[in-house]
Coordinates of C-alpha atoms in Angstrom, one line a residue:
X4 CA 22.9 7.0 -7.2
X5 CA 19.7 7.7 -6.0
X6 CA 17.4 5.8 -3.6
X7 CA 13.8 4.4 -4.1
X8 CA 11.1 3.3 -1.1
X9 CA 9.1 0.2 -2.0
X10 CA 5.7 -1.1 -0.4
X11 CA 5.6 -4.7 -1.5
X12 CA 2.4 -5.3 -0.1
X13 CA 4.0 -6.9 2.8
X14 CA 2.3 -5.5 5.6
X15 CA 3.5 -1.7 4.9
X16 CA 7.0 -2.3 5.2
X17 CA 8.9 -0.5 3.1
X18 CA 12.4 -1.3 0.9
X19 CA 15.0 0.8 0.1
X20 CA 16.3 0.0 -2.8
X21 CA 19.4 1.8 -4.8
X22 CA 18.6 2.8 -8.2
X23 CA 19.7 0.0 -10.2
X24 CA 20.8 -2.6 -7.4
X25 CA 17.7 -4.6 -8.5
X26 CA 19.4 -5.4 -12.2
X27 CA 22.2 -7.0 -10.3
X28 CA 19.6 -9.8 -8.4
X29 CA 18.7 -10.8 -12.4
X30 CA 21.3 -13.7 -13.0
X31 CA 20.2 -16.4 -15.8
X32 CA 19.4 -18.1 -12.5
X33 CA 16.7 -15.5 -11.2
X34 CA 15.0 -15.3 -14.1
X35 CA 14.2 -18.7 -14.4
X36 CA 13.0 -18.4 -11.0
X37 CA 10.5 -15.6 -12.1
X38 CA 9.4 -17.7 -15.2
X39 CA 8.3 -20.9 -12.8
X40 CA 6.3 -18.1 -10.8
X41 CA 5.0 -16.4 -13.8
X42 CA 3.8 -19.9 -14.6
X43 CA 2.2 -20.4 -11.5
X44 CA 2.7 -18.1 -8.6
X45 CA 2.0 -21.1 -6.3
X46 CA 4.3 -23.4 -7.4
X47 CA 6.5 -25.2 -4.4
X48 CA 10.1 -24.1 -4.3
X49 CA 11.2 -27.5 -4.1
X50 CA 9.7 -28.0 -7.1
X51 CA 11.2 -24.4 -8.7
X52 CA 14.8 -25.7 -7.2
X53 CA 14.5 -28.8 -9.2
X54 CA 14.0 -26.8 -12.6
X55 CA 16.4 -24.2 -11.7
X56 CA 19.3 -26.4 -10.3
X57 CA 19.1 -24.9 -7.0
X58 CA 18.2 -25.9 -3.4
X59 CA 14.3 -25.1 -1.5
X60 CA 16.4 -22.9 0.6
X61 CA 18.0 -21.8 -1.9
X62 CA 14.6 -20.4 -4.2
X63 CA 13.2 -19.4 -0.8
X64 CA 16.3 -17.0 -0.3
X65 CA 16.3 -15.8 -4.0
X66 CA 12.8 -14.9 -4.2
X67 CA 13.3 -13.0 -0.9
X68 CA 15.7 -10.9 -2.1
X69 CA 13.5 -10.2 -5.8
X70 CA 10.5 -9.3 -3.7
X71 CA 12.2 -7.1 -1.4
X72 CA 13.9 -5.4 -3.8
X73 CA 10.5 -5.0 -6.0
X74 CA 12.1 -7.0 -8.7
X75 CA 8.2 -8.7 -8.3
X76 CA 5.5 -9.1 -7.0
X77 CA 3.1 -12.6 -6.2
X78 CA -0.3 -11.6 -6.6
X79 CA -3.5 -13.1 -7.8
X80 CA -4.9 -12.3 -11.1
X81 CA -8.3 -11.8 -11.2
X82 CA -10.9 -12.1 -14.7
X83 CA -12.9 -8.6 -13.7
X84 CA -15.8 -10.4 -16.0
X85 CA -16.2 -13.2 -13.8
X86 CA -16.0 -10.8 -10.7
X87 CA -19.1 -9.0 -12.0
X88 CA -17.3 -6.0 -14.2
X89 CA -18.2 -6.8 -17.8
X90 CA -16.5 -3.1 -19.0
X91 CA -13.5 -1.9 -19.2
X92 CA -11.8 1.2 -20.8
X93 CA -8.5 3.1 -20.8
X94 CA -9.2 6.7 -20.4
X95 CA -6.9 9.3 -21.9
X96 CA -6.2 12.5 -19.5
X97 CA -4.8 16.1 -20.1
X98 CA -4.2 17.9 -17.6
X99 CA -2.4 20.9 -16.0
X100 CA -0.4 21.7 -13.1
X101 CA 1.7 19.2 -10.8
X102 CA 1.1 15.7 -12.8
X103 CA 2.4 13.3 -10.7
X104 CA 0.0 15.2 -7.6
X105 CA -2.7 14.2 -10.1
X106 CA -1.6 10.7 -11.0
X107 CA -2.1 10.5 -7.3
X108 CA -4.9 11.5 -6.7
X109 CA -6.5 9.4 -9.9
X110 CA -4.5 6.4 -8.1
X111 CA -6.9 6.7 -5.1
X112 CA -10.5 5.8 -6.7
X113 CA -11.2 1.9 -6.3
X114 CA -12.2 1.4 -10.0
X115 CA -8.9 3.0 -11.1
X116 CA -6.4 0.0 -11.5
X117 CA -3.6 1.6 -13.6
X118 CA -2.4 5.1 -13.6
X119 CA 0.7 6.0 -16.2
X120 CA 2.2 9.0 -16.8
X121 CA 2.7 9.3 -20.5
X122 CA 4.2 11.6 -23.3
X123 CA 2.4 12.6 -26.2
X124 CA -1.1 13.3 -27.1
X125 CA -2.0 12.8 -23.4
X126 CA -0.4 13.2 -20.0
X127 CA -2.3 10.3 -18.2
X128 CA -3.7 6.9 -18.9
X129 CA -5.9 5.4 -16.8
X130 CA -7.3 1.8 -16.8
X131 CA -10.8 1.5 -15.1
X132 CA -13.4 -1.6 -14.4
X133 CA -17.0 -0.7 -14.2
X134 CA -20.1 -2.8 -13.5
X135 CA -21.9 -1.3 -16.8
X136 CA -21.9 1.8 -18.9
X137 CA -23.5 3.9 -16.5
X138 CA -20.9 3.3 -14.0
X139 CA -18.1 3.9 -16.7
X140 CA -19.9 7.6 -17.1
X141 CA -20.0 7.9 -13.1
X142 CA -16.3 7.1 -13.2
X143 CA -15.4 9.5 -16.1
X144 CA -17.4 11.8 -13.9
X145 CA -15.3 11.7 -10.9
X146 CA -12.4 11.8 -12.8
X147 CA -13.1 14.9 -14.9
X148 CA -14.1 16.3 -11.3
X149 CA -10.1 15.8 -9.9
X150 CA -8.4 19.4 -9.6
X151 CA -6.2 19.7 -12.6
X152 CA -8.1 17.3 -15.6
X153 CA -8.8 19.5 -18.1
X154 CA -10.4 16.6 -20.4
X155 CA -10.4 13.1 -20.9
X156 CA -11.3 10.5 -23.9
X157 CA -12.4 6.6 -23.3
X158 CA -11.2 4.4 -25.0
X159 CA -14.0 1.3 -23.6
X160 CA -12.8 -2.5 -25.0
X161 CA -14.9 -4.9 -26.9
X162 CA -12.7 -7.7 -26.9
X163 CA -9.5 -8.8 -24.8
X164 CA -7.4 -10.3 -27.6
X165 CA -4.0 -10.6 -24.9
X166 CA -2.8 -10.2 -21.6
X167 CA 0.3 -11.4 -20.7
X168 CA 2.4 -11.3 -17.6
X169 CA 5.6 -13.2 -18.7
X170 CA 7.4 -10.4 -19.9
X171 CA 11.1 -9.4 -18.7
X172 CA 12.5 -12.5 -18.1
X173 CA 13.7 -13.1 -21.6

């Protein structure tokens, strides 16, 4: 049994969680609780309490426990269109060396927002917003430029057909 860290985003503390403790936290009961915030991440827990069958306190407790085990997360969702960043693409990375030193180090740039180590035809994916197609080609740039990519291939999207965060809960 092995132990993970977690940064939750809540103020840098950190959660040690045992490798597969958090599967335990998933009653019929929790994920219900997860669906109302998948729904809406503000939603009131009195209001969750009533769907679920449980008590404010209750909800308040139970989401506790799935953030601090990093069952979750509440965050807000942004449109990167309306935020000015009308291209996206997921760039396909080869590399060579120490991969996850290099998932790392891609993790780091601002426009990077996803960073996956994969198998197959690549070793990396990595999603990326950029104001227009020059700035995509400055990205790919700095990217290609980070010790150990050996090449990279963009794939840049034309259309969003779906995005969905409501898996897992099913």
């Amino acid at each position: 049994m092995t132990n993970r860290h977690n940064d939750n985003g809540n103020g840098g503390r950190r959660v040690t969680v045992r490798d597969g403790a958090s599967h335990a936290l998933l009653d019929d009961v929790a994920k219900q609780i997860i669906e109302q915030l998948q729904e809406d991440g503000r939603r009131p827990y009195a209001t969750i309490g009533k769907a679920v069958g449980l008590s404010e306190a209750a909800v308040r407790q139970r989401v506790q426990r799935l953030l601090d085990a990093g069952v979750m997360q509440i965050v807000a969702v942004t449109d990167p269109l309306q935020l000015g960043f009308p291209r996206q693409a997921m760039i396909g990375l080869r590399t060579n060396g120490d991969l996850e030193a290099v998932a790392d180090r891609l993790a780091e740039l601002e426009e990077v927002d996803y960073v996956v180590i994969t198998a197959g035809s690549f070793d990396l994916l990595t999603e990326v917003v950029c104001r227009n197609d020059d700035h995509l080609l400055e990205i790919l740039q700095r990217l290609r430029a980070v010790e150990g990519v050996l090449s990279t291939e963009a794939f840049v999207y034309l259309k969003l057909r779906k995005q969905t965060y409501t898996w897992g809960t099913a």
